[in-house]
Amino acid sequence: MKVLIVEDEARLGIFLRQALSEHAHTANWVQTCAEAANALVETKYDLVVLDLNLPDGDGLDLVREWRASGFTEPVLILSARDSLEDRIKGLDVGADDYLPKPFSVEELLAKMRALLRRQSVVKQSLLERNGIRLDLLGHTVHVNDGAIDLTGREYALLEIFMQNGGRVLTRTLISEKIWSSHYDVDTNLLDVYMSRLRAKMEGALGRPVFKTVRGIGYQML
Ligand code: CA
């Protein structure tokens, strides 16, 4: 599993990176909000271990931003701010668990395992975003409890967007995932599929679902 550690205290950061590596995780350690934001844009992580008091801001704001932009992986807050109010605030903005400092590595690893287990179960079965529900096992899509009839290709397209939250997806990336050899694909074909999917989804939801990002690709709203 790939873990991002956000911790400004060098001794603790190094210790955490070492401890996670010893337990077969690939851990990247950063010390500021800015570095954390960049790291998450550049690489896909399975879990984030997040300190709250950071030199350039509050970890809670990071969680809020990540959740708003569609980052769905677990966030485990690790903080000396351990009042009940702090914990509730952390969970309210979208963190998944809270471990007060000082902590034992065993407890941290156990909490991480629990979060990753939960995440993989969720991943296997259900994706939800803004009123759209995609069931990966049943291959069905529902909008506000009404079933939507999609072709196989349209379903695959929607799944890519649902898996990636609100990220802008490039035409190349989408094509690579939908067609096995994207080199042969006339890119107009992607636009045709996108416009069909868009018409069905927006017809059911009664609001825009996708945004065309000129020269780049598409974004799910
Ligand atoms: Ca700190």
PDB file of C-alpha atoms and ligand atoms in Angstrom:
ATOM      1  CA  MET A   1       0.000   0.000   0.000  1.00  0.00           C
ATOM      2  CA  LYS A   2       1.170   3.493  -0.778  1.00  0.00           C
ATOM      3  CA  VAL A   3       0.927   5.828   2.199  1.00  0.00           C
ATOM      4  CA  LEU A   4       1.451   9.565   2.393  1.00  0.00           C
ATOM      5  CA  ILE A   5       2.688  10.799   5.771  1.00  0.00           C
ATOM      6  CA  VAL A   6       2.121  14.493   6.482  1.00  0.00           C
ATOM      7  CA  GLU A   7       4.066  15.392   9.623  1.00  0.00           C
ATOM      8  CA  ASP A   8       6.200  18.466  10.224  1.00  0.00           C
ATOM      9  CA  GLU A   9       8.123  17.020  13.152  1.00  0.00           C
ATOM     10  CA  ALA A  10      11.176  15.478  11.486  1.00  0.00           C
ATOM     11  CA  ARG A  11      11.912  12.862  14.126  1.00  0.00           C
ATOM     12  CA  LEU A  12       8.365  11.531  14.043  1.00  0.00           C
ATOM     13  CA  GLY A  13       8.146  11.715  10.255  1.00  0.00           C
ATOM     14  CA  ILE A  14      11.309   9.680   9.791  1.00  0.00           C
ATOM     15  CA  PHE A  15      10.188   7.209  12.436  1.00  0.00           C
ATOM     16  CA  LEU A  16       6.792   6.757  10.768  1.00  0.00           C
ATOM     17  CA  ARG A  17       8.287   6.298   7.318  1.00  0.00           C
ATOM     18  CA  GLN A  18      10.646   3.691   8.697  1.00  0.00           C
ATOM     19  CA  ALA A  19       7.920   1.876  10.642  1.00  0.00           C
ATOM     20  CA  LEU A  20       5.561   1.743   7.661  1.00  0.00           C
ATOM     21  CA  SER A  21       8.322   0.561   5.319  1.00  0.00           C
ATOM     22  CA  GLU A  22       9.090  -2.255   7.701  1.00  0.00           C
ATOM     23  CA  HIS A  23       5.461  -3.317   7.394  1.00  0.00           C
ATOM     24  CA  ALA A  24       5.556  -3.511   3.623  1.00  0.00           C
ATOM     25  CA  HIS A  25       4.078  -0.104   2.905  1.00  0.00           C
ATOM     26  CA  THR A  26       5.578   2.371   0.495  1.00  0.00           C
ATOM     27  CA  ALA A  27       5.652   5.555   2.510  1.00  0.00           C
ATOM     28  CA  ASN A  28       6.291   9.071   1.322  1.00  0.00           C
ATOM     29  CA  TRP A  29       6.840  11.717   3.973  1.00  0.00           C
ATOM     30  CA  VAL A  30       6.144  15.441   3.570  1.00  0.00           C
ATOM     31  CA  GLN A  31       6.200  18.240   6.127  1.00  0.00           C
ATOM     32  CA  THR A  32       3.857  20.970   4.941  1.00  0.00           C
ATOM     33  CA  CYS A  33       0.323  21.481   3.624  1.00  0.00           C
ATOM     34  CA  ALA A  34       1.730  22.696   0.309  1.00  0.00           C
ATOM     35  CA  GLU A  35       3.905  19.606  -0.119  1.00  0.00           C
ATOM     36  CA  ALA A  36       1.011  17.367   0.845  1.00  0.00           C
ATOM     37  CA  ALA A  37      -1.315  18.987  -1.679  1.00  0.00           C
ATOM     38  CA  ASN A  38       1.290  18.547  -4.434  1.00  0.00           C
ATOM     39  CA  ALA A  39       2.064  14.959  -3.459  1.00  0.00           C
ATOM     40  CA  LEU A  40      -1.574  13.992  -3.759  1.00  0.00           C
ATOM     41  CA  VAL A  41      -1.906  15.575  -7.183  1.00  0.00           C
ATOM     42  CA  GLU A  42       1.232  13.846  -8.453  1.00  0.00           C
ATOM     43  CA  THR A  43       0.722  10.350  -7.093  1.00  0.00           C
ATOM     44  CA  LYS A  44      -2.145   8.084  -6.169  1.00  0.00           C
ATOM     45  CA  TYR A  45      -2.051   7.079  -2.505  1.00  0.00           C
ATOM     46  CA  ASP A  46      -4.063   4.382  -0.729  1.00  0.00           C
ATOM     47  CA  LEU A  47      -4.062   6.181   2.590  1.00  0.00           C
ATOM     48  CA  VAL A  48      -2.947   9.452   4.192  1.00  0.00           C
ATOM     49  CA  VAL A  49      -1.619   9.782   7.740  1.00  0.00           C
ATOM     50  CA  LEU A  50      -2.102  13.425   8.612  1.00  0.00           C
ATOM     51  CA  ASP A  51      -0.847  15.684  11.375  1.00  0.00           C
ATOM     52  CA  LEU A  52      -3.046  18.749  12.004  1.00  0.00           C
ATOM     53  CA  ASN A  53      -0.710  21.471  13.238  1.00  0.00           C
ATOM     54  CA  LEU A  54       1.455  22.126  10.208  1.00  0.00           C
ATOM     55  CA  PRO A  55       3.797  25.069   9.635  1.00  0.00           C
ATOM     56  CA  ASP A  56       1.790  26.492   6.725  1.00  0.00           C
ATOM     57  CA  GLY A  57      -1.726  25.649   7.772  1.00  0.00           C
ATOM     58  CA  ASP A  58      -4.232  23.310   9.329  1.00  0.00           C
ATOM     59  CA  GLY A  59      -4.484  19.674   8.273  1.00  0.00           C
ATOM     60  CA  LEU A  60      -8.271  19.908   8.566  1.00  0.00           C
ATOM     61  CA  ASP A  61      -8.355  22.345   5.655  1.00  0.00           C
ATOM     62  CA  LEU A  62      -6.383  19.833   3.588  1.00  0.00           C
ATOM     63  CA  VAL A  63      -8.926  17.105   4.310  1.00  0.00           C
ATOM     64  CA  ARG A  64     -11.753  19.457   3.378  1.00  0.00           C
ATOM     65  CA  GLU A  65     -10.072  20.336   0.061  1.00  0.00           C
ATOM     66  CA  TRP A  66      -9.272  16.729  -0.762  1.00  0.00           C
ATOM     67  CA  ARG A  67     -12.805  15.556  -0.099  1.00  0.00           C
ATOM     68  CA  ALA A  68     -14.237  18.425  -2.142  1.00  0.00           C
ATOM     69  CA  SER A  69     -12.011  17.482  -5.055  1.00  0.00           C
ATOM     70  CA  GLY A  70     -13.120  13.862  -4.926  1.00  0.00           C
ATOM     71  CA  PHE A  71     -10.231  12.179  -3.100  1.00  0.00           C
ATOM     72  CA  THR A  72     -11.935   9.181  -1.492  1.00  0.00           C
ATOM     73  CA  GLU A  73      -9.039   7.262   0.049  1.00  0.00           C
ATOM     74  CA  PRO A  74      -8.866   6.970   3.852  1.00  0.00           C
ATOM     75  CA  VAL A  75      -7.369   9.803   5.904  1.00  0.00           C
ATOM     76  CA  LEU A  76      -6.115   8.987   9.391  1.00  0.00           C
ATOM     77  CA  ILE A  77      -5.506  12.008  11.570  1.00  0.00           C
ATOM     78  CA  LEU A  78      -2.582  11.812  13.952  1.00  0.00           C
ATOM     79  CA  SER A  79      -2.619  14.758  16.294  1.00  0.00           C
ATOM     80  CA  ALA A  80      -1.788  16.127  19.692  1.00  0.00           C
ATOM     81  CA  ARG A  81      -5.121  17.958  19.489  1.00  0.00           C
ATOM     82  CA  ASP A  82      -7.114  15.210  21.104  1.00  0.00           C
ATOM     83  CA  SER A  83     -10.174  16.819  22.668  1.00  0.00           C
ATOM     84  CA  LEU A  84     -13.508  15.263  21.766  1.00  0.00           C
ATOM     85  CA  GLU A  85     -14.344  18.423  19.844  1.00  0.00           C
ATOM     86  CA  ASP A  86     -11.165  18.119  17.768  1.00  0.00           C
ATOM     87  CA  ARG A  87     -11.906  14.514  16.960  1.00  0.00           C
ATOM     88  CA  ILE A  88     -15.453  15.244  15.900  1.00  0.00           C
ATOM     89  CA  LYS A  89     -14.303  18.165  13.787  1.00  0.00           C
ATOM     90  CA  GLY A  90     -11.783  15.910  12.054  1.00  0.00           C
ATOM     91  CA  LEU A  91     -14.343  13.258  11.255  1.00  0.00           C
ATOM     92  CA  ASP A  92     -16.877  15.878  10.172  1.00  0.00           C
ATOM     93  CA  VAL A  93     -14.620  17.324   7.488  1.00  0.00           C
ATOM     94  CA  GLY A  94     -14.108  13.867   6.043  1.00  0.00           C
ATOM     95  CA  ALA A  95     -11.276  12.122   7.884  1.00  0.00           C
ATOM     96  CA  ASP A  96     -11.880   8.431   8.558  1.00  0.00           C
ATOM     97  CA  ASP A  97     -10.201   7.944  11.896  1.00  0.00           C
ATOM     98  CA  TYR A  98      -8.344   9.834  14.585  1.00  0.00           C
ATOM     99  CA  LEU A  99      -5.366   8.731  16.646  1.00  0.00           C
ATOM    100  CA  PRO A 100      -4.175  11.052  19.425  1.00  0.00           C
ATOM    101  CA  LYS A 101      -0.481  11.580  20.082  1.00  0.00           C
ATOM    102  CA  PRO A 102       1.356   9.985  21.728  1.00  0.00           C
ATOM    103  CA  PHE A 103       0.395   6.734  20.052  1.00  0.00           C
ATOM    104  CA  SER A 104       1.735   3.212  19.714  1.00  0.00           C
ATOM    105  CA  VAL A 105       2.888   2.050  16.285  1.00  0.00           C
ATOM    106  CA  GLU A 106       0.893  -1.134  16.751  1.00  0.00           C
ATOM    107  CA  GLU A 107      -2.296   0.841  17.188  1.00  0.00           C
ATOM    108  CA  LEU A 108      -1.514   2.996  14.154  1.00  0.00           C
ATOM    109  CA  LEU A 109      -0.893  -0.085  12.010  1.00  0.00           C
ATOM    110  CA  ALA A 110      -4.086  -1.737  13.280  1.00  0.00           C
ATOM    111  CA  LYS A 111      -6.144   1.348  12.445  1.00  0.00           C
ATOM    112  CA  MET A 112      -4.536   1.542   8.997  1.00  0.00           C
ATOM    113  CA  ARG A 113      -5.342  -2.095   8.327  1.00  0.00           C
ATOM    114  CA  ALA A 114      -8.949  -1.563   9.370  1.00  0.00           C
ATOM    115  CA  LEU A 115      -9.298   1.482   7.107  1.00  0.00           C
ATOM    116  CA  LEU A 116      -7.740  -0.245   4.114  1.00  0.00           C
ATOM    117  CA  ARG A 117      -9.951  -3.275   4.616  1.00  0.00           C
ATOM    118  CA  ARG A 118     -13.033  -1.119   4.751  1.00  0.00           C
ATOM    119  CA  GLN A 119     -11.916   0.838   1.725  1.00  0.00           C
ATOM    120  CA  SER A 120     -11.338  -2.268  -0.392  1.00  0.00           C
ATOM    121  CA  VAL A 121     -14.808  -3.569   0.455  1.00  0.00           C
ATOM    122  CA  VAL A 122     -16.368  -0.245  -0.499  1.00  0.00           C
ATOM    123  CA  LYS A 123     -14.272  -0.123  -3.651  1.00  0.00           C
ATOM    124  CA  GLN A 124     -15.418  -3.530  -4.758  1.00  0.00           C
ATOM    125  CA  SER A 125     -19.090  -2.873  -4.447  1.00  0.00           C
ATOM    126  CA  LEU A 126     -20.375   0.662  -4.601  1.00  0.00           C
ATOM    127  CA  LEU A 127     -19.313   4.031  -5.961  1.00  0.00           C
ATOM    128  CA  GLU A 128     -21.372   7.102  -5.126  1.00  0.00           C
ATOM    129  CA  ARG A 129     -21.104  10.669  -6.236  1.00  0.00           C
ATOM    130  CA  ASN A 130     -23.593  13.536  -6.180  1.00  0.00           C
ATOM    131  CA  GLY A 131     -26.719  11.404  -6.392  1.00  0.00           C
ATOM    132  CA  ILE A 132     -25.228   8.867  -8.830  1.00  0.00           C
ATOM    133  CA  ARG A 133     -24.773   5.314  -7.520  1.00  0.00           C
ATOM    134  CA  LEU A 134     -22.739   2.777  -9.446  1.00  0.00           C
ATOM    135  CA  ASP A 135     -22.808  -0.845  -8.296  1.00  0.00           C
ATOM    136  CA  LEU A 136     -19.639  -2.563  -9.465  1.00  0.00           C
ATOM    137  CA  LEU A 137     -20.894  -6.029  -8.645  1.00  0.00           C
ATOM    138  CA  GLY A 138     -24.300  -5.700 -10.236  1.00  0.00           C
ATOM    139  CA  HIS A 139     -23.065  -3.438 -13.072  1.00  0.00           C
ATOM    140  CA  THR A 140     -25.993  -1.126 -12.482  1.00  0.00           C
ATOM    141  CA  VAL A 141     -26.308   2.636 -12.240  1.00  0.00           C
ATOM    142  CA  HIS A 142     -28.934   4.475 -10.239  1.00  0.00           C
ATOM    143  CA  VAL A 143     -29.762   8.143 -10.094  1.00  0.00           C
ATOM    144  CA  ASN A 144     -31.896   9.131  -7.124  1.00  0.00           C
ATOM    145  CA  ASP A 145     -33.033   5.493  -6.860  1.00  0.00           C
ATOM    146  CA  GLY A 146     -34.114   5.261 -10.509  1.00  0.00           C
ATOM    147  CA  ALA A 147     -32.148   2.809 -12.670  1.00  0.00           C
ATOM    148  CA  ILE A 148     -30.330   4.205 -15.708  1.00  0.00           C
ATOM    149  CA  ASP A 149     -29.926   2.042 -18.776  1.00  0.00           C
ATOM    150  CA  LEU A 150     -26.350   2.291 -20.078  1.00  0.00           C
ATOM    151  CA  THR A 151     -24.522   0.353 -22.762  1.00  0.00           C
ATOM    152  CA  GLY A 152     -21.356  -1.503 -21.759  1.00  0.00           C
ATOM    153  CA  ARG A 153     -19.144   1.253 -23.113  1.00  0.00           C
ATOM    154  CA  GLU A 154     -21.113   4.018 -21.429  1.00  0.00           C
ATOM    155  CA  TYR A 155     -20.981   2.134 -18.145  1.00  0.00           C
ATOM    156  CA  ALA A 156     -17.206   1.703 -18.440  1.00  0.00           C
ATOM    157  CA  LEU A 157     -16.826   5.411 -19.139  1.00  0.00           C
ATOM    158  CA  LEU A 158     -18.936   6.398 -16.154  1.00  0.00           C
ATOM    159  CA  GLU A 159     -17.012   4.007 -13.918  1.00  0.00           C
ATOM    160  CA  ILE A 160     -13.712   5.699 -14.775  1.00  0.00           C
ATOM    161  CA  PHE A 161     -15.123   9.074 -13.788  1.00  0.00           C
ATOM    162  CA  MET A 162     -16.676   7.703 -10.601  1.00  0.00           C
ATOM    163  CA  GLN A 163     -13.357   6.047  -9.642  1.00  0.00           C
ATOM    164  CA  ASN A 164     -11.530   9.324 -10.091  1.00  0.00           C
ATOM    165  CA  GLY A 165     -13.880  11.658  -8.275  1.00  0.00           C
ATOM    166  CA  GLY A 166     -13.719  15.197  -9.569  1.00  0.00           C
ATOM    167  CA  ARG A 167     -10.360  14.937 -11.301  1.00  0.00           C
ATOM    168  CA  VAL A 168      -9.936  16.184 -14.832  1.00  0.00           C
ATOM    169  CA  LEU A 169      -9.299  13.124 -16.993  1.00  0.00           C
ATOM    170  CA  THR A 170      -7.320  13.508 -20.178  1.00  0.00           C
ATOM    171  CA  ARG A 171      -8.633  12.126 -23.448  1.00  0.00           C
ATOM    172  CA  THR A 172      -5.610   9.819 -23.630  1.00  0.00           C
ATOM    173  CA  LEU A 173      -6.213   8.395 -20.179  1.00  0.00           C
ATOM    174  CA  ILE A 174      -9.894   7.784 -20.872  1.00  0.00           C
ATOM    175  CA  SER A 175      -9.170   6.169 -24.239  1.00  0.00           C
ATOM    176  CA  GLU A 176      -6.499   3.923 -22.761  1.00  0.00           C
ATOM    177  CA  LYS A 177      -8.936   2.624 -20.178  1.00  0.00           C
ATOM    178  CA  ILE A 178     -11.858   2.138 -22.531  1.00  0.00           C
ATOM    179  CA  TRP A 179     -10.186   0.775 -25.626  1.00  0.00           C
ATOM    180  CA  SER A 180      -7.392  -1.746 -25.364  1.00  0.00           C
ATOM    181  CA  SER A 181      -5.386  -0.135 -28.133  1.00  0.00           C
ATOM    182  CA  HIS A 182      -6.133   3.542 -28.004  1.00  0.00           C
ATOM    183  CA  TYR A 183      -3.821   4.286 -30.917  1.00  0.00           C
ATOM    184  CA  ASP A 184      -6.391   3.066 -33.399  1.00  0.00           C
ATOM    185  CA  VAL A 185      -9.188   5.025 -31.905  1.00  0.00           C
ATOM    186  CA  ASP A 186     -10.469   8.060 -33.660  1.00  0.00           C
ATOM    187  CA  THR A 187     -10.735  10.542 -30.801  1.00  0.00           C
ATOM    188  CA  ASN A 188     -14.069  11.705 -32.172  1.00  0.00           C
ATOM    189  CA  LEU A 189     -15.419   8.356 -31.056  1.00  0.00           C
ATOM    190  CA  LEU A 190     -14.727   9.314 -27.456  1.00  0.00           C
ATOM    191  CA  ASP A 191     -16.731  12.497 -27.925  1.00  0.00           C
ATOM    192  CA  VAL A 192     -19.622  10.503 -29.335  1.00  0.00           C
ATOM    193  CA  TYR A 193     -19.663   8.192 -26.330  1.00  0.00           C
ATOM    194  CA  MET A 194     -19.242  11.092 -23.946  1.00  0.00           C
ATOM    195  CA  SER A 195     -22.159  12.965 -25.437  1.00  0.00           C
ATOM    196  CA  ARG A 196     -24.407   9.890 -25.209  1.00  0.00           C
ATOM    197  CA  LEU A 197     -23.447   9.245 -21.599  1.00  0.00           C
ATOM    198  CA  ARG A 198     -23.832  12.907 -20.829  1.00  0.00           C
ATOM    199  CA  ALA A 199     -27.321  13.050 -22.341  1.00  0.00           C
ATOM    200  CA  LYS A 200     -28.501  10.047 -20.325  1.00  0.00           C
ATOM    201  CA  MET A 201     -27.015  11.161 -17.024  1.00  0.00           C
ATOM    202  CA  GLU A 202     -27.962  14.797 -17.306  1.00  0.00           C
ATOM    203  CA  GLY A 203     -31.448  13.858 -18.467  1.00  0.00           C
ATOM    204  CA  ALA A 204     -31.917  11.760 -15.338  1.00  0.00           C
ATOM    205  CA  LEU A 205     -30.304  14.192 -12.924  1.00  0.00           C
ATOM    206  CA  GLY A 206     -31.598  17.402 -14.461  1.00  0.00           C
ATOM    207  CA  ARG A 207     -28.255  19.155 -14.045  1.00  0.00           C
ATOM    208  CA  PRO A 208     -24.803  19.167 -15.679  1.00  0.00           C
ATOM    209  CA  VAL A 209     -22.743  16.089 -14.824  1.00  0.00           C
ATOM    210  CA  PHE A 210     -19.654  16.527 -16.999  1.00  0.00           C
ATOM    211  CA  LYS A 211     -17.569  19.484 -17.932  1.00  0.00           C
ATOM    212  CA  THR A 212     -15.562  19.573 -21.150  1.00  0.00           C
ATOM    213  CA  VAL A 213     -12.082  20.867 -20.429  1.00  0.00           C
ATOM    214  CA  ARG A 214     -11.009  22.315 -23.730  1.00  0.00           C
ATOM    215  CA  GLY A 215      -7.883  20.750 -25.198  1.00  0.00           C
ATOM    216  CA  ILE A 216      -7.519  18.345 -22.280  1.00  0.00           C
ATOM    217  CA  GLY A 217     -10.468  16.103 -21.621  1.00  0.00           C
ATOM    218  CA  TYR A 218     -13.437  15.853 -19.308  1.00  0.00           C
ATOM    219  CA  GLN A 219     -14.256  16.370 -15.662  1.00  0.00           C
ATOM    220  CA  MET A 220     -17.116  14.931 -13.642  1.00  0.00           C
ATOM    221  CA  LEU A 221     -18.849  17.623 -11.627  1.00  0.00           C
TER     222      LEU A 221
HETATM  223 CA    CA B   1       2.745  19.234  13.943  1.00  0.00          CA
END
